[in-house]
Amino acid sequence: MKKISPLLLLFLICAAVPASAAGNEAARKDILDGYAAAAGPGFAGFSAERGRPLFLGPHAGGKPETPACATCHTPDPRAVGHHYRTGRDIPPMAVSQTPDRFTSLAEVEKRFGRDCPAVLGRDCTPLEKGDFITYLSGQ
Amino acid sequence: MALRPHLLCLALPLTLLAVSPAFADEGEWVPPVRHAETLKECGECHMAFQPALLPAGSWRAIMGNLSDHFGEDASLPAATAASIEHYLVAGAGRGDPALLRITEQRWWRHEHDFSPSRFTRPEVRSKINCAACHKGADQGFYEDD
């Protein structure tokens, strides 16, 4: 029998790994549950309808060069974005295209903490964060 | 963001294939970044630059001022920043420590002494988008263009 090359073996093992869609789903839900709890009284669910204009802008108050999340993440959430200054590719924000989006709370909080002030001139509220993730989860 | 397993899976075997000894002898290769925190935290807005591209003094100055990082907020928890600084300084190269930018170092300007318009093309956008011209930049290969 032919020996399987180590390289091929690596590919095979790897092919089995990304089947953790359920894990991604659960991690996103945990993050959303946290924002829901933080949203305070009167919270009646997150809305993709509100998340969309947050993503597309334009907004005032932040840096003039970045009036929208879409400036770097592109207006089409399914497309590859580019950092407006460095040109670096940014994988699509749409969960359908990048399945492990919004699955690490530390990562999500770090980026909201940088990107919201750059665009809005202030932090995003828990409601806005949940709306944003909800919009992109459906894209 | 969390490491994408499928990307890693593609990159790893390809890297194994690409690292042929032929390259290692020609001074066009620098050791790639092998430090998970540096790859992740310094690789999201631009590629994670290899330690050898700047002298130790420049790395210290950069890591000492992440909240105003060339006009961006790149701040990190102190422990993460310290670990990254340690890694970058340990692998630092030569150059002028008074200059924070790779693209201002004399060797870099010498190698890229061509029309500025080549950097403003839409597929490049910036001098620091090394990978737009050097396909193997992430792995430390700068021989191609």
XYZ file of C-alpha atoms in Angstrom:
284
model
C 0.000 0.000 0.000
C 1.183 3.517 -0.697
C 2.243 5.557 2.291
C 0.245 8.681 2.981
C 2.516 11.707 2.880
C 2.641 13.770 6.102
C 1.551 16.813 4.125
C -1.555 15.096 2.848
C -2.269 13.905 6.351
C -2.097 17.484 7.616
C -4.591 18.575 4.968
C -6.920 15.745 5.936
C -6.794 16.542 9.631
C -7.358 20.187 8.876
C -10.314 19.478 6.661
C -12.018 17.935 9.665
C -11.398 20.877 12.023
C -13.562 23.732 10.633
C -16.689 21.656 11.212
C -17.212 23.640 14.387
C -20.013 25.829 13.052
C -22.103 25.021 16.103
C -19.282 26.218 18.345
C -19.097 29.544 16.486
C -22.855 29.925 16.758
C -22.789 29.320 20.499
C -19.901 31.723 21.056
C -21.720 34.486 19.142
C -24.868 33.892 21.151
C -22.933 34.208 24.420
C -21.553 37.549 23.304
C -24.990 38.796 22.236
C -26.522 37.619 25.524
C -23.914 39.664 27.358
C -24.780 42.817 25.390
C -28.495 42.165 25.915
C -27.955 41.983 29.667
C -25.958 45.227 29.544
C -28.498 47.045 27.367
C -30.568 47.950 30.413
C -34.288 48.418 30.975
C -36.535 48.766 27.954
C -34.411 46.358 25.906
C -36.638 44.663 23.338
C -34.209 42.714 21.193
C -31.460 43.553 18.737
C -32.278 44.771 15.261
C -30.509 44.204 11.973
C -32.511 47.199 10.680
C -30.676 49.468 13.111
C -27.364 47.683 12.598
C -27.301 48.381 8.869
C -27.173 52.214 9.000
C -24.662 51.989 11.849
C -22.453 49.960 9.511
C -22.995 52.080 6.390
C -22.954 55.572 7.899
C -22.015 58.261 7.168
C -21.509 59.451 10.718
C -20.056 62.640 12.108
C -17.984 63.036 15.232
C -15.133 60.656 14.511
C -12.103 61.070 12.284
C -12.999 62.805 9.013
C -11.208 60.037 7.070
C -13.409 57.311 8.548
C -17.064 58.413 8.461
C -18.337 54.823 8.471
C -17.532 51.299 9.479
C -17.857 50.631 5.763
C -14.819 52.849 5.089
C -12.587 49.934 6.058
C -15.074 47.069 6.058
C -16.541 48.079 2.634
C -20.232 48.847 2.083
C -20.756 45.238 1.010
C -20.290 43.159 4.154
C -19.620 40.086 2.031
C -16.648 41.674 0.308
C -13.046 41.848 1.474
C -12.323 45.220 3.061
C -9.150 47.279 3.214
C -7.722 49.291 6.064
C -8.049 52.833 4.722
C -4.454 53.779 5.566
C -2.405 50.628 5.290
C -4.254 48.850 2.474
C -4.229 45.635 4.506
C -6.972 43.179 3.503
C -9.739 42.737 6.057
C -11.712 39.491 5.674
C -15.468 40.041 5.059
C -17.524 40.993 8.103
C -20.503 38.880 6.994
C -20.700 35.724 9.044
C -21.730 33.786 5.921
C -18.309 34.569 4.442
C -16.171 34.510 7.587
C -17.791 31.987 9.908
C -15.670 32.748 12.979
C -16.638 36.435 13.111
C -17.711 37.720 16.548
C -16.708 34.574 18.422
C -14.146 36.010 20.837
C -15.417 38.558 23.336
C -11.912 39.934 23.948
C -11.359 40.488 20.239
C -14.794 41.989 19.667
C -14.471 44.358 22.635
C -10.977 45.414 21.611
C -12.104 46.319 18.105
C -15.316 48.058 19.165
C -13.141 50.010 21.589
C -10.908 51.240 18.766
C -13.266 51.419 15.809
C -16.298 53.133 17.390
C -14.318 56.178 18.615
C -12.623 56.428 15.203
C -15.983 56.535 13.408
C -18.446 57.983 15.925
C -16.133 59.901 18.227
C -17.483 57.877 21.156
C -17.873 54.305 22.360
C -20.686 52.179 20.950
C -23.456 51.276 23.378
C -24.231 47.631 24.170
C -27.407 48.011 22.072
C -25.408 49.253 19.077
C -22.893 46.436 19.457
C -25.665 43.849 19.480
C -27.405 45.468 16.496
C -24.132 45.506 14.562
C -23.433 41.811 15.191
C -27.045 40.900 14.479
C -26.969 42.699 11.113
C -23.742 40.996 10.046
C -24.824 37.585 11.302
C -27.644 37.725 8.781
C -25.402 38.739 5.879
C -9.826 37.714 15.653
C -9.467 34.088 16.535
C -7.112 32.184 14.252
C -8.944 30.780 11.316
C -8.090 27.081 11.292
C -8.643 26.702 7.581
C -6.229 29.533 6.751
C -3.624 28.084 9.064
C -4.114 24.701 7.464
C -3.455 26.122 4.029
C -0.561 28.270 5.144
C 1.314 25.624 7.079
C 1.890 23.033 4.333
C 2.507 25.789 1.789
C 5.139 27.239 4.067
C 6.799 23.879 4.456
C 6.930 23.636 0.690
C 8.170 27.197 0.222
C 11.068 27.089 2.639
C 13.607 25.724 0.229
C 17.223 26.198 1.300
C 17.877 28.175 -1.881
C 16.345 31.301 -0.372
C 18.019 31.199 2.968
C 21.443 32.019 1.536
C 20.477 35.203 -0.283
C 19.973 38.164 2.079
C 16.397 38.640 0.880
C 14.799 36.581 3.584
C 14.225 37.574 7.177
C 12.994 35.130 9.812
C 9.172 35.201 9.849
C 7.212 36.188 12.946
C 6.859 33.139 15.167
C 5.207 34.762 18.171
C 1.463 34.282 18.410
C 0.687 37.559 20.216
C 2.751 39.617 17.789
C 1.143 37.925 14.793
C -2.316 38.574 16.126
C -2.074 42.026 17.683
C 0.380 43.584 15.230
C -1.072 41.860 12.183
C -4.604 43.164 11.924
C -4.184 46.683 10.553
C -1.068 45.851 8.539
C 1.024 42.716 8.256
C 3.008 41.854 11.378
C 6.421 43.262 10.490
C 9.377 40.950 11.156
C 11.594 41.929 14.118
C 14.694 42.162 11.911
C 13.196 45.045 9.907
C 13.894 47.611 12.671
C 16.586 48.182 15.298
C 15.814 47.614 18.980
C 15.532 51.320 19.765
C 12.785 51.827 17.187
C 10.798 48.862 18.505
C 11.059 50.173 22.070
C 9.841 53.597 21.001
C 6.926 52.118 19.042
C 5.886 49.833 21.881
C 6.142 52.694 24.346
C 3.500 54.744 22.562
C 0.762 52.445 21.255
C -2.092 54.764 22.171
C -0.826 57.199 19.541
C 0.505 54.748 16.977
C 1.137 56.833 13.858
C -2.196 58.503 14.590
C -4.135 55.308 15.453
C -5.053 53.846 18.809
C -3.298 50.478 18.961
C -3.177 50.184 22.738
C -2.878 46.771 24.356
C -2.953 45.390 27.890
C 0.440 46.059 29.519
C 1.377 42.371 29.795
C 0.657 41.728 26.111
C 2.619 44.799 25.054
C 5.581 43.746 27.199
C 5.631 40.253 25.738
C 5.509 41.631 22.183
C 8.230 44.184 22.898
C 10.442 41.463 24.305
C 10.013 39.375 21.159
C 10.614 42.262 18.756
C 13.688 43.540 20.584
C 15.208 40.055 20.828
C 15.064 39.662 17.044
C 15.797 43.278 16.122
C 17.957 44.154 13.139
C 20.159 47.081 12.254
C 19.230 50.620 11.321
C 18.736 54.068 12.748
C 16.881 53.856 16.097
C 15.884 57.505 15.775
C 13.597 56.522 12.892
C 10.411 54.699 13.869
C 9.447 53.683 10.371
C 10.873 50.847 8.317
C 10.032 52.929 5.270
C 12.289 55.747 6.493
C 15.317 53.558 7.116
C 18.120 54.201 4.678
C 18.261 50.614 3.372
C 14.538 50.650 2.655
C 14.597 53.950 0.782
C 17.557 52.699 -1.222
C 15.715 49.513 -2.269
C 12.550 51.440 -3.125
C 13.989 54.358 -4.983
C 11.253 54.523 -7.595
C 8.273 56.682 -8.519
C 5.955 57.366 -5.549
C 2.995 56.671 -7.831
C 3.776 52.950 -7.536
C 2.705 53.131 -3.905
C -0.554 54.976 -4.459
C -2.007 52.500 -6.945
C -5.344 51.176 -5.709
C -4.011 47.646 -5.176
C -1.124 48.959 -3.071
C -2.436 52.091 -1.316
C 0.477 52.497 1.045
C 4.221 51.933 1.263
C 3.659 49.772 4.276
C 1.489 47.312 2.342
C 4.584 45.194 1.735
C 2.550 42.144 0.745
C 0.951 43.971 -2.180
C 4.318 43.832 -3.993
C 6.156 41.074 -2.125
C 3.806 38.103 -2.194
C 5.839 36.240 0.413
C 6.204 39.203 2.796
C 4.211 37.487 5.535
C 6.784 34.707 5.482
C 9.751 37.055 5.313
C 10.456 36.717 1.584
C 11.200 39.987 -0.179
C 13.023 38.800 -3.265
C 10.026 38.949 -5.630
C 8.234 42.104 -6.755
